[in-house]
PDB file of C-alpha atoms and ligand atoms in Angstrom:
ATOM      1  CA  MET G   1       0.000   0.000   0.000  1.00  0.00           C
ATOM      2  CA  SER G   2       1.359   3.441  -0.856  1.00  0.00           C
ATOM      3  CA  LYS G   3       2.109   5.861   1.939  1.00  0.00           C
ATOM      4  CA  PRO G   4      -0.772   8.299   2.641  1.00  0.00           C
ATOM      5  CA  PRO G   5      -0.010  11.904   1.670  1.00  0.00           C
ATOM      6  CA  PRO G   6       1.003  14.298   4.458  1.00  0.00           C
ATOM      7  CA  VAL G   7      -1.518  16.674   5.952  1.00  0.00           C
ATOM      8  CA  TYR G   8      -0.726  20.163   4.699  1.00  0.00           C
ATOM      9  CA  ILE G   9      -1.134  22.910   7.269  1.00  0.00           C
ATOM     10  CA  VAL G  10      -1.320  25.950   5.037  1.00  0.00           C
ATOM     11  CA  GLY G  11      -1.238  29.660   5.832  1.00  0.00           C
ATOM     12  CA  ALA G  12      -3.831  31.582   3.814  1.00  0.00           C
ATOM     13  CA  GLY G  13      -2.467  35.027   4.651  1.00  0.00           C
ATOM     14  CA  PRO G  14      -4.591  37.934   5.860  1.00  0.00           C
ATOM     15  CA  GLY G  15      -7.198  37.963   3.092  1.00  0.00           C
ATOM     16  CA  ASP G  16      -5.989  39.261  -0.271  1.00  0.00           C
ATOM     17  CA  PRO G  17      -5.716  36.092  -2.400  1.00  0.00           C
ATOM     18  CA  ASP G  18      -2.735  37.573  -4.241  1.00  0.00           C
ATOM     19  CA  LEU G  19      -0.773  37.257  -0.998  1.00  0.00           C
ATOM     20  CA  LEU G  20      -0.951  33.457  -1.009  1.00  0.00           C
ATOM     21  CA  THR G  21       2.339  31.719  -1.641  1.00  0.00           C
ATOM     22  CA  VAL G  22       2.756  29.820  -4.911  1.00  0.00           C
ATOM     23  CA  LYS G  23       3.057  26.667  -2.812  1.00  0.00           C
ATOM     24  CA  ALA G  24      -0.226  27.358  -1.011  1.00  0.00           C
ATOM     25  CA  VAL G  25      -2.055  27.863  -4.327  1.00  0.00           C
ATOM     26  CA  ARG G  26      -0.670  24.591  -5.700  1.00  0.00           C
ATOM     27  CA  ILE G  27      -1.545  22.596  -2.588  1.00  0.00           C
ATOM     28  CA  ILE G  28      -5.053  24.046  -2.305  1.00  0.00           C
ATOM     29  CA  GLY G  29      -5.609  23.200  -5.975  1.00  0.00           C
ATOM     30  CA  GLU G  30      -4.703  19.553  -5.315  1.00  0.00           C
ATOM     31  CA  ALA G  31      -6.775  19.106  -2.132  1.00  0.00           C
ATOM     32  CA  ASP G  32      -9.413  16.418  -1.706  1.00  0.00           C
ATOM     33  CA  VAL G  33     -10.641  17.915   1.532  1.00  0.00           C
ATOM     34  CA  VAL G  34     -10.041  21.344   3.063  1.00  0.00           C
ATOM     35  CA  VAL G  35     -10.653  22.117   6.712  1.00  0.00           C
ATOM     36  CA  TYR G  36     -10.727  25.905   6.974  1.00  0.00           C
ATOM     37  CA  ASP G  37     -11.057  28.652   9.565  1.00  0.00           C
ATOM     38  CA  LEU G  38     -13.329  31.657   9.876  1.00  0.00           C
ATOM     39  CA  LEU G  39     -10.623  34.085   8.763  1.00  0.00           C
ATOM     40  CA  VAL G  40      -9.941  32.450   5.403  1.00  0.00           C
ATOM     41  CA  SER G  41     -11.367  34.899   2.876  1.00  0.00           C
ATOM     42  CA  LYS G  42     -13.981  34.031   0.268  1.00  0.00           C
ATOM     43  CA  PRO G  43     -11.710  34.561  -2.797  1.00  0.00           C
ATOM     44  CA  ILE G  44      -9.272  32.077  -1.276  1.00  0.00           C
ATOM     45  CA  LEU G  45     -12.007  29.523  -0.623  1.00  0.00           C
ATOM     46  CA  ASP G  46     -12.947  29.928  -4.280  1.00  0.00           C
ATOM     47  CA  LEU G  47      -9.586  28.339  -5.177  1.00  0.00           C
ATOM     48  CA  ILE G  48     -10.666  25.008  -3.659  1.00  0.00           C
ATOM     49  CA  PRO G  49     -11.472  22.593  -6.494  1.00  0.00           C
ATOM     50  CA  ALA G  50     -15.203  22.259  -7.148  1.00  0.00           C
ATOM     51  CA  GLY G  51     -15.338  18.549  -6.340  1.00  0.00           C
ATOM     52  CA  SER G  52     -13.426  18.766  -3.044  1.00  0.00           C
ATOM     53  CA  THR G  53     -14.989  18.581   0.391  1.00  0.00           C
ATOM     54  CA  ARG G  54     -14.939  21.768   2.490  1.00  0.00           C
ATOM     55  CA  ILE G  55     -15.260  21.592   6.242  1.00  0.00           C
ATOM     56  CA  PHE G  56     -15.702  24.779   8.257  1.00  0.00           C
ATOM     57  CA  ALA G  57     -13.898  24.610  11.580  1.00  0.00           C
ATOM     58  CA  GLY G  58     -14.198  28.334  12.174  1.00  0.00           C
ATOM     59  CA  LYS G  59     -13.524  30.009  15.403  1.00  0.00           C
ATOM     60  CA  ALA G  60     -14.623  33.401  16.606  1.00  0.00           C
ATOM     61  CA  ALA G  61     -13.465  34.417  20.081  1.00  0.00           C
ATOM     62  CA  ARG G  62     -16.756  33.746  21.781  1.00  0.00           C
ATOM     63  CA  ASN G  63     -18.272  31.416  19.302  1.00  0.00           C
ATOM     64  CA  HIS G  64     -16.223  28.274  19.011  1.00  0.00           C
ATOM     65  CA  HIS G  65     -17.718  26.381  16.136  1.00  0.00           C
ATOM     66  CA  MET G  66     -15.654  23.260  16.611  1.00  0.00           C
ATOM     67  CA  PRO G  67     -13.564  22.653  19.739  1.00  0.00           C
ATOM     68  CA  GLN G  68      -9.828  22.356  19.093  1.00  0.00           C
ATOM     69  CA  GLU G  69      -9.756  18.692  20.184  1.00  0.00           C
ATOM     70  CA  GLU G  70     -12.415  17.912  17.637  1.00  0.00           C
ATOM     71  CA  ILE G  71     -10.438  19.665  14.879  1.00  0.00           C
ATOM     72  CA  ASN G  72      -7.328  17.702  15.903  1.00  0.00           C
ATOM     73  CA  ASP G  73      -9.193  14.388  15.777  1.00  0.00           C
ATOM     74  CA  LEU G  74     -10.869  15.295  12.515  1.00  0.00           C
ATOM     75  CA  LEU G  75      -7.488  15.905  10.858  1.00  0.00           C
ATOM     76  CA  VAL G  76      -6.256  12.526  12.057  1.00  0.00           C
ATOM     77  CA  SER G  77      -9.280  10.634  10.795  1.00  0.00           C
ATOM     78  CA  LEU G  78      -9.283  12.442   7.441  1.00  0.00           C
ATOM     79  CA  ALA G  79      -5.578  11.716   7.022  1.00  0.00           C
ATOM     80  CA  LYS G  80      -6.163   8.043   7.758  1.00  0.00           C
ATOM     81  CA  SER G  81      -8.756   7.935   4.968  1.00  0.00           C
ATOM     82  CA  GLY G  82      -5.875   8.486   2.526  1.00  0.00           C
ATOM     83  CA  ARG G  83      -7.291  11.688   1.039  1.00  0.00           C
ATOM     84  CA  ARG G  84      -5.181  14.778   0.422  1.00  0.00           C
ATOM     85  CA  VAL G  85      -6.028  16.892   3.446  1.00  0.00           C
ATOM     86  CA  VAL G  86      -5.372  20.620   3.646  1.00  0.00           C
ATOM     87  CA  ARG G  87      -5.791  22.476   6.894  1.00  0.00           C
ATOM     88  CA  LEU G  88      -6.216  26.074   5.752  1.00  0.00           C
ATOM     89  CA  LYS G  89      -5.648  28.750   8.359  1.00  0.00           C
ATOM     90  CA  GLY G  90      -5.766  32.552   8.310  1.00  0.00           C
ATOM     91  CA  GLY G  91      -2.410  34.327   8.254  1.00  0.00           C
ATOM     92  CA  ASP G  92       0.498  32.123   9.252  1.00  0.00           C
ATOM     93  CA  PRO G  93      -0.323  28.767  10.877  1.00  0.00           C
ATOM     94  CA  PHE G  94       2.449  29.177  13.449  1.00  0.00           C
ATOM     95  CA  VAL G  95       1.502  32.685  14.601  1.00  0.00           C
ATOM     96  CA  PHE G  96      -1.402  32.599  17.068  1.00  0.00           C
ATOM     97  CA  GLY G  97      -2.973  30.005  14.841  1.00  0.00           C
ATOM     98  CA  ARG G  98      -2.753  26.799  16.884  1.00  0.00           C
ATOM     99  CA  GLY G  99      -1.226  25.216  13.792  1.00  0.00           C
ATOM    100  CA  SER G 100       1.563  23.949  16.005  1.00  0.00           C
ATOM    101  CA  GLU G 101      -0.920  22.203  18.322  1.00  0.00           C
ATOM    102  CA  GLU G 102      -2.518  20.533  15.337  1.00  0.00           C
ATOM    103  CA  ALA G 103       0.903  19.494  14.072  1.00  0.00           C
ATOM    104  CA  GLN G 104       1.752  18.050  17.509  1.00  0.00           C
ATOM    105  CA  HIS G 105      -1.443  16.034  17.471  1.00  0.00           C
ATOM    106  CA  LEU G 106      -0.644  14.678  14.010  1.00  0.00           C
ATOM    107  CA  PHE G 107       2.875  13.839  15.192  1.00  0.00           C
ATOM    108  CA  ASP G 108       1.481  12.037  18.256  1.00  0.00           C
ATOM    109  CA  ASN G 109      -0.691   9.960  15.950  1.00  0.00           C
ATOM    110  CA  GLY G 110       2.145   9.073  13.596  1.00  0.00           C
ATOM    111  CA  ILE G 111       0.792  11.151  10.719  1.00  0.00           C
ATOM    112  CA  SER G 112       3.196  13.111   8.574  1.00  0.00           C
ATOM    113  CA  PHE G 113       2.555  16.766   7.893  1.00  0.00           C
ATOM    114  CA  GLU G 114       3.996  19.751   6.108  1.00  0.00           C
ATOM    115  CA  VAL G 115       3.536  23.384   7.032  1.00  0.00           C
ATOM    116  CA  VAL G 116       3.277  26.193   4.485  1.00  0.00           C
ATOM    117  CA  PRO G 117       3.911  29.635   5.966  1.00  0.00           C
ATOM    118  CA  GLY G 118       1.550  32.493   5.259  1.00  0.00           C
ATOM    119  CA  ILE G 119       1.771  36.241   5.562  1.00  0.00           C
ATOM    120  CA  THR G 120       0.739  36.977   9.099  1.00  0.00           C
ATOM    121  CA  ALA G 121      -1.856  39.672   9.839  1.00  0.00           C
ATOM    122  CA  SER G 122       0.706  42.053  11.308  1.00  0.00           C
ATOM    123  CA  GLN G 123       2.717  42.050   8.092  1.00  0.00           C
ATOM    124  CA  GLY G 124      -0.263  42.264   5.747  1.00  0.00           C
ATOM    125  CA  CYS G 125      -2.290  44.814   7.695  1.00  0.00           C
ATOM    126  CA  SER G 126       0.579  47.145   8.483  1.00  0.00           C
ATOM    127  CA  CYS G 127       1.947  46.998   4.939  1.00  0.00           C
ATOM    128  CA  TYR G 128      -1.452  47.802   3.392  1.00  0.00           C
ATOM    129  CA  ALA G 129      -1.882  50.618   5.927  1.00  0.00           C
ATOM    130  CA  GLY G 130       1.486  52.134   4.985  1.00  0.00           C
ATOM    131  CA  ILE G 131       3.026  51.359   8.371  1.00  0.00           C
ATOM    132  CA  PRO G 132       6.521  49.847   8.347  1.00  0.00           C
ATOM    133  CA  LEU G 133       6.975  47.579  11.361  1.00  0.00           C
ATOM    134  CA  THR G 134      10.526  48.819  11.794  1.00  0.00           C
ATOM    135  CA  HIS G 135      12.064  52.066  10.574  1.00  0.00           C
ATOM    136  CA  ARG G 136      15.457  53.520  11.256  1.00  0.00           C
ATOM    137  CA  GLY G 137      15.217  55.977  14.137  1.00  0.00           C
ATOM    138  CA  LEU G 138      11.636  55.015  15.005  1.00  0.00           C
ATOM    139  CA  ALA G 139      11.579  51.315  15.893  1.00  0.00           C
ATOM    140  CA  GLN G 140      14.371  48.814  16.406  1.00  0.00           C
ATOM    141  CA  GLY G 141      12.151  45.769  16.624  1.00  0.00           C
ATOM    142  CA  VAL G 142       8.630  44.403  16.907  1.00  0.00           C
ATOM    143  CA  HIS G 143       6.605  42.582  19.522  1.00  0.00           C
ATOM    144  CA  PHE G 144       3.701  40.355  18.432  1.00  0.00           C
ATOM    145  CA  VAL G 145       1.338  39.605  21.307  1.00  0.00           C
ATOM    146  CA  THR G 146      -2.167  38.313  21.796  1.00  0.00           C
ATOM    147  CA  GLY G 147      -4.664  40.516  23.596  1.00  0.00           C
ATOM    148  CA  HIS G 148      -7.028  37.622  24.140  1.00  0.00           C
ATOM    149  CA  CYS G 149      -7.404  35.712  27.367  1.00  0.00           C
ATOM    150  CA  GLN G 150      -9.785  33.035  28.518  1.00  0.00           C
ATOM    151  CA  ALA G 151     -13.221  34.295  29.533  1.00  0.00           C
ATOM    152  CA  GLY G 152     -13.243  35.522  33.122  1.00  0.00           C
ATOM    153  CA  ARG G 153      -9.430  35.758  33.290  1.00  0.00           C
ATOM    154  CA  LYS G 154      -7.368  38.928  33.491  1.00  0.00           C
ATOM    155  CA  LEU G 155      -5.110  39.750  30.553  1.00  0.00           C
ATOM    156  CA  ASP G 156      -1.678  38.963  31.911  1.00  0.00           C
ATOM    157  CA  LEU G 157       1.069  40.389  29.708  1.00  0.00           C
ATOM    158  CA  ASN G 158       4.527  41.657  30.588  1.00  0.00           C
ATOM    159  CA  TRP G 159       3.457  45.314  30.346  1.00  0.00           C
ATOM    160  CA  LYS G 160       6.819  46.729  31.483  1.00  0.00           C
ATOM    161  CA  ASN G 161       8.507  44.884  28.659  1.00  0.00           C
ATOM    162  CA  LEU G 162       5.893  45.892  26.080  1.00  0.00           C
ATOM    163  CA  ALA G 163       5.839  49.575  27.013  1.00  0.00           C
ATOM    164  CA  ASP G 164       9.004  50.237  25.040  1.00  0.00           C
ATOM    165  CA  PRO G 165       8.887  53.343  22.801  1.00  0.00           C
ATOM    166  CA  ASP G 166      11.684  51.944  20.600  1.00  0.00           C
ATOM    167  CA  THR G 167       9.774  48.778  19.714  1.00  0.00           C
ATOM    168  CA  THR G 168       6.596  48.485  17.640  1.00  0.00           C
ATOM    169  CA  LEU G 169       3.843  46.599  19.418  1.00  0.00           C
ATOM    170  CA  VAL G 170       1.368  44.563  17.374  1.00  0.00           C
ATOM    171  CA  ILE G 171      -1.620  43.142  19.189  1.00  0.00           C
ATOM    172  CA  TYR G 172      -3.730  40.344  17.752  1.00  0.00           C
ATOM    173  CA  MET G 173      -7.227  39.614  19.110  1.00  0.00           C
ATOM    174  CA  GLY G 174      -7.180  42.739  21.246  1.00  0.00           C
ATOM    175  CA  LEU G 175     -10.691  44.131  20.738  1.00  0.00           C
ATOM    176  CA  THR G 176     -12.319  42.817  23.922  1.00  0.00           C
ATOM    177  CA  ASN G 177      -9.460  43.984  26.118  1.00  0.00           C
ATOM    178  CA  VAL G 178      -8.638  47.237  24.356  1.00  0.00           C
ATOM    179  CA  GLN G 179      -9.320  49.413  27.410  1.00  0.00           C
ATOM    180  CA  THR G 180      -7.103  47.236  29.613  1.00  0.00           C
ATOM    181  CA  ILE G 181      -4.351  47.267  26.976  1.00  0.00           C
ATOM    182  CA  GLN G 182      -4.467  51.066  26.781  1.00  0.00           C
ATOM    183  CA  ASN G 183      -4.497  51.546  30.575  1.00  0.00           C
ATOM    184  CA  GLU G 184      -1.767  49.017  31.323  1.00  0.00           C
ATOM    185  CA  LEU G 185       0.620  50.324  28.654  1.00  0.00           C
ATOM    186  CA  ILE G 186       0.219  53.900  29.872  1.00  0.00           C
ATOM    187  CA  ALA G 187       0.615  52.799  33.499  1.00  0.00           C
ATOM    188  CA  ALA G 188       3.803  50.974  32.496  1.00  0.00           C
ATOM    189  CA  GLY G 189       5.231  54.200  31.036  1.00  0.00           C
ATOM    190  CA  LEU G 190       4.367  54.249  27.320  1.00  0.00           C
ATOM    191  CA  PRO G 191       3.359  57.860  26.546  1.00  0.00           C
ATOM    192  CA  ALA G 192      -0.368  58.345  25.884  1.00  0.00           C
ATOM    193  CA  ASP G 193       0.470  60.287  22.710  1.00  0.00           C
ATOM    194  CA  THR G 194       2.222  57.285  21.127  1.00  0.00           C
ATOM    195  CA  PRO G 195       0.693  56.841  17.651  1.00  0.00           C
ATOM    196  CA  ALA G 196      -1.631  53.847  17.305  1.00  0.00           C
ATOM    197  CA  ALA G 197      -3.604  52.240  14.506  1.00  0.00           C
ATOM    198  CA  ALA G 198      -6.539  49.862  14.520  1.00  0.00           C
ATOM    199  CA  ILE G 199      -6.799  47.967  11.242  1.00  0.00           C
ATOM    200  CA  ARG G 200      -9.869  45.946  10.368  1.00  0.00           C
ATOM    201  CA  LYS G 201     -10.054  43.420   7.524  1.00  0.00           C
ATOM    202  CA  GLY G 202      -6.517  44.222   6.482  1.00  0.00           C
ATOM    203  CA  THR G 203      -5.553  43.586   2.829  1.00  0.00           C
ATOM    204  CA  LEU G 204      -9.184  43.127   1.783  1.00  0.00           C
ATOM    205  CA  PRO G 205     -10.978  45.688  -0.412  1.00  0.00           C
ATOM    206  CA  ASP G 206     -12.949  46.936   2.615  1.00  0.00           C
ATOM    207  CA  GLN G 207      -9.922  47.354   4.882  1.00  0.00           C
ATOM    208  CA  GLN G 208     -10.499  50.041   7.483  1.00  0.00           C
ATOM    209  CA  THR G 209      -7.557  51.814   9.101  1.00  0.00           C
ATOM    210  CA  VAL G 210      -8.169  54.120  12.039  1.00  0.00           C
ATOM    211  CA  LEU G 211      -5.258  56.308  13.134  1.00  0.00           C
ATOM    212  CA  THR G 212      -5.197  57.582  16.680  1.00  0.00           C
ATOM    213  CA  THR G 213      -2.999  57.601  19.784  1.00  0.00           C
ATOM    214  CA  LEU G 214      -2.600  55.083  22.573  1.00  0.00           C
ATOM    215  CA  GLY G 215      -4.530  57.364  24.942  1.00  0.00           C
ATOM    216  CA  ASP G 216      -7.550  57.424  22.606  1.00  0.00           C
ATOM    217  CA  LEU G 217      -7.375  53.882  21.271  1.00  0.00           C
ATOM    218  CA  ALA G 218     -10.276  52.331  23.187  1.00  0.00           C
ATOM    219  CA  ASP G 219     -12.532  55.306  22.504  1.00  0.00           C
ATOM    220  CA  CYS G 220     -11.712  55.284  18.796  1.00  0.00           C
ATOM    221  CA  VAL G 221     -12.337  51.577  18.462  1.00  0.00           C
ATOM    222  CA  GLU G 222     -15.746  52.101  19.977  1.00  0.00           C
ATOM    223  CA  ARG G 223     -16.607  55.214  17.952  1.00  0.00           C
ATOM    224  CA  ALA G 224     -15.496  53.598  14.688  1.00  0.00           C
ATOM    225  CA  GLY G 225     -17.504  50.486  15.613  1.00  0.00           C
ATOM    226  CA  LEU G 226     -14.587  48.180  14.787  1.00  0.00           C
ATOM    227  CA  LYS G 227     -15.388  44.487  14.897  1.00  0.00           C
ATOM    228  CA  SER G 228     -13.269  41.382  14.438  1.00  0.00           C
ATOM    229  CA  PRO G 229     -10.852  40.857  12.756  1.00  0.00           C
ATOM    230  CA  THR G 230      -9.007  43.926  13.997  1.00  0.00           C
ATOM    231  CA  LEU G 231      -5.313  44.310  14.685  1.00  0.00           C
ATOM    232  CA  PHE G 232      -3.640  47.063  16.733  1.00  0.00           C
ATOM    233  CA  VAL G 233      -0.281  48.558  15.853  1.00  0.00           C
ATOM    234  CA  ILE G 234       1.180  50.848  18.504  1.00  0.00           C
ATOM    235  CA  GLY G 235       4.423  52.770  18.135  1.00  0.00           C
ATOM    236  CA  ARG G 236       6.155  55.695  16.490  1.00  0.00           C
ATOM    237  CA  VAL G 237       6.151  53.954  13.087  1.00  0.00           C
ATOM    238  CA  VAL G 238       2.384  54.529  12.877  1.00  0.00           C
ATOM    239  CA  SER G 239       3.116  58.227  12.303  1.00  0.00           C
ATOM    240  CA  LEU G 240       4.419  57.306   8.824  1.00  0.00           C
ATOM    241  CA  ALA G 241       1.010  56.066   7.644  1.00  0.00           C
ATOM    242  CA  ASN G 242      -0.042  59.502   6.424  1.00  0.00           C
ATOM    243  CA  GLU G 243       2.890  59.549   3.982  1.00  0.00           C
ATOM    244  CA  LEU G 244       3.222  55.876   3.130  1.00  0.00           C
ATOM    245  CA  ASN G 245      -0.356  54.703   2.734  1.00  0.00           C
ATOM    246  CA  TRP G 246      -0.330  53.513  -0.836  1.00  0.00           C
ATOM    247  CA  CYS G 247      -3.478  51.470  -0.711  1.00  0.00           C
ATOM    248  CA  HIS G 248      -6.289  53.503   0.760  1.00  0.00           C
ATOM    249  CA  GLU G 249      -6.871  56.625   2.854  1.00  0.00           C
ATOM    250  CA  PRO G 250      -6.572  56.071   6.589  1.00  0.00           C
ATOM    251  CA  GLN G 251      -9.356  57.401   8.767  1.00  0.00           C
ATOM    252  CA  GLU G 252      -8.473  59.925  11.481  1.00  0.00           C
ATOM    253  CA  CYS G 253     -10.327  59.178  14.650  1.00  0.00           C
ATOM    254  CA  ILE G 254     -12.558  62.162  15.380  1.00  0.00           C
TER     255      ILE G 254
HETATM  256  N1  SAH M   1      -2.653  33.052  12.352  1.00  0.00           N
HETATM  257  C1  SAH M   1      -3.187  34.366  12.140  1.00  0.00           C
HETATM  258  C2  SAH M   1      -3.699  34.999  13.409  1.00  0.00           C
HETATM  259  C3  SAH M   1      -4.913  34.319  13.995  1.00  0.00           C
HETATM  260  S1  SAH M   1      -5.471  35.131  15.431  1.00  0.00           S
HETATM  261  C4  SAH M   1      -2.118  35.244  11.492  1.00  0.00           C
HETATM  262  O1  SAH M   1      -0.952  34.839  11.397  1.00  0.00           O
HETATM  263  O2  SAH M   1      -2.453  36.342  11.052  1.00  0.00           O
HETATM  264  C5  SAH M   1      -6.784  36.119  14.779  1.00  0.00           C
HETATM  265  C6  SAH M   1      -6.466  37.598  14.897  1.00  0.00           C
HETATM  266  O3  SAH M   1      -5.572  37.991  13.877  1.00  0.00           O
HETATM  267  C7  SAH M   1      -7.665  38.504  14.722  1.00  0.00           C
HETATM  268  O4  SAH M   1      -8.394  38.639  15.922  1.00  0.00           O
HETATM  269  C8  SAH M   1      -7.002  39.807  14.338  1.00  0.00           C
HETATM  270  O5  SAH M   1      -6.442  40.447  15.454  1.00  0.00           O
HETATM  271  C9  SAH M   1      -5.858  39.306  13.478  1.00  0.00           C
HETATM  272  N2  SAH M   1      -6.197  39.296  12.054  1.00  0.00           N
HETATM  273  C10 SAH M   1      -6.149  38.240  11.221  1.00  0.00           C
HETATM  274  N3  SAH M   1      -6.458  38.606   9.960  1.00  0.00           N
HETATM  275  C11 SAH M   1      -6.709  39.932  10.004  1.00  0.00           C
HETATM  276  C12 SAH M   1      -7.068  40.903   9.032  1.00  0.00           C
HETATM  277  N4  SAH M   1      -7.236  40.580   7.748  1.00  0.00           N
HETATM  278  N5  SAH M   1      -7.256  42.184   9.442  1.00  0.00           N
HETATM  279  C13 SAH M   1      -7.071  42.532  10.728  1.00  0.00           C
HETATM  280  N6  SAH M   1      -6.728  41.669  11.685  1.00  0.00           N
HETATM  281  C14 SAH M   1      -6.536  40.385  11.335  1.00  0.00           C
END
């Protein structure tokens, strides 16, 4: 009997289908079954061959469609059926994507896998908003953190470490805790007038970029009515968006 194909854990990028890797496009085009997440955009789903099975495993913060254990087991049983299985995930599978947990589960069950990187939201959103993540004289590095915590728990980040004016801070899944994020960063010493951006649906035609400051971030998010998926970029580099936005006009928060 021939060896079953590996499970492909594929990054779909932030939304714009043109940001898929060549490898991702090829593997999606050869899939028998695709298990995909909420954040995989419609034009990317349209690349799945017509005769292939699509399984939605989507997750929204408060609305878990399929528990992670179930997704893990599903991947194992699909792989054992000998079909070409693609696990398609928003952004990069190894950045806040639980792709590594799925890979561990496959490993534990003796199933081979390959991982295809994708453009992570922080790269896609900031690029399409005209915000460089680093820039000489403005930011020496970048922090990627999650602003999400389990329901009922306090967001527990190393605020002292994150409140560094020389480092850009990118926060995934921060909407629910935006007020805490703002307060804690200011309390830890990051100036309230540090430029900040909230970017919704980055790289898609309806991307929304709201430019503000750390001190007004929570208010702006509320006034602009931003919903998921939204990413926050905080740091001096955000000040360049007015010059470098090549894609669409940013919105000032008024
Ligand atoms: N693995 C993904 C991240 C999954 S966590 C990646 O590498 O990008 C989900 C969070 O990512 C969302 O809550 C949001 O903060 C961010 N995100 C993903 N896609 C986005 C997009 N197109 N626009 C804005 N934020 C996005």
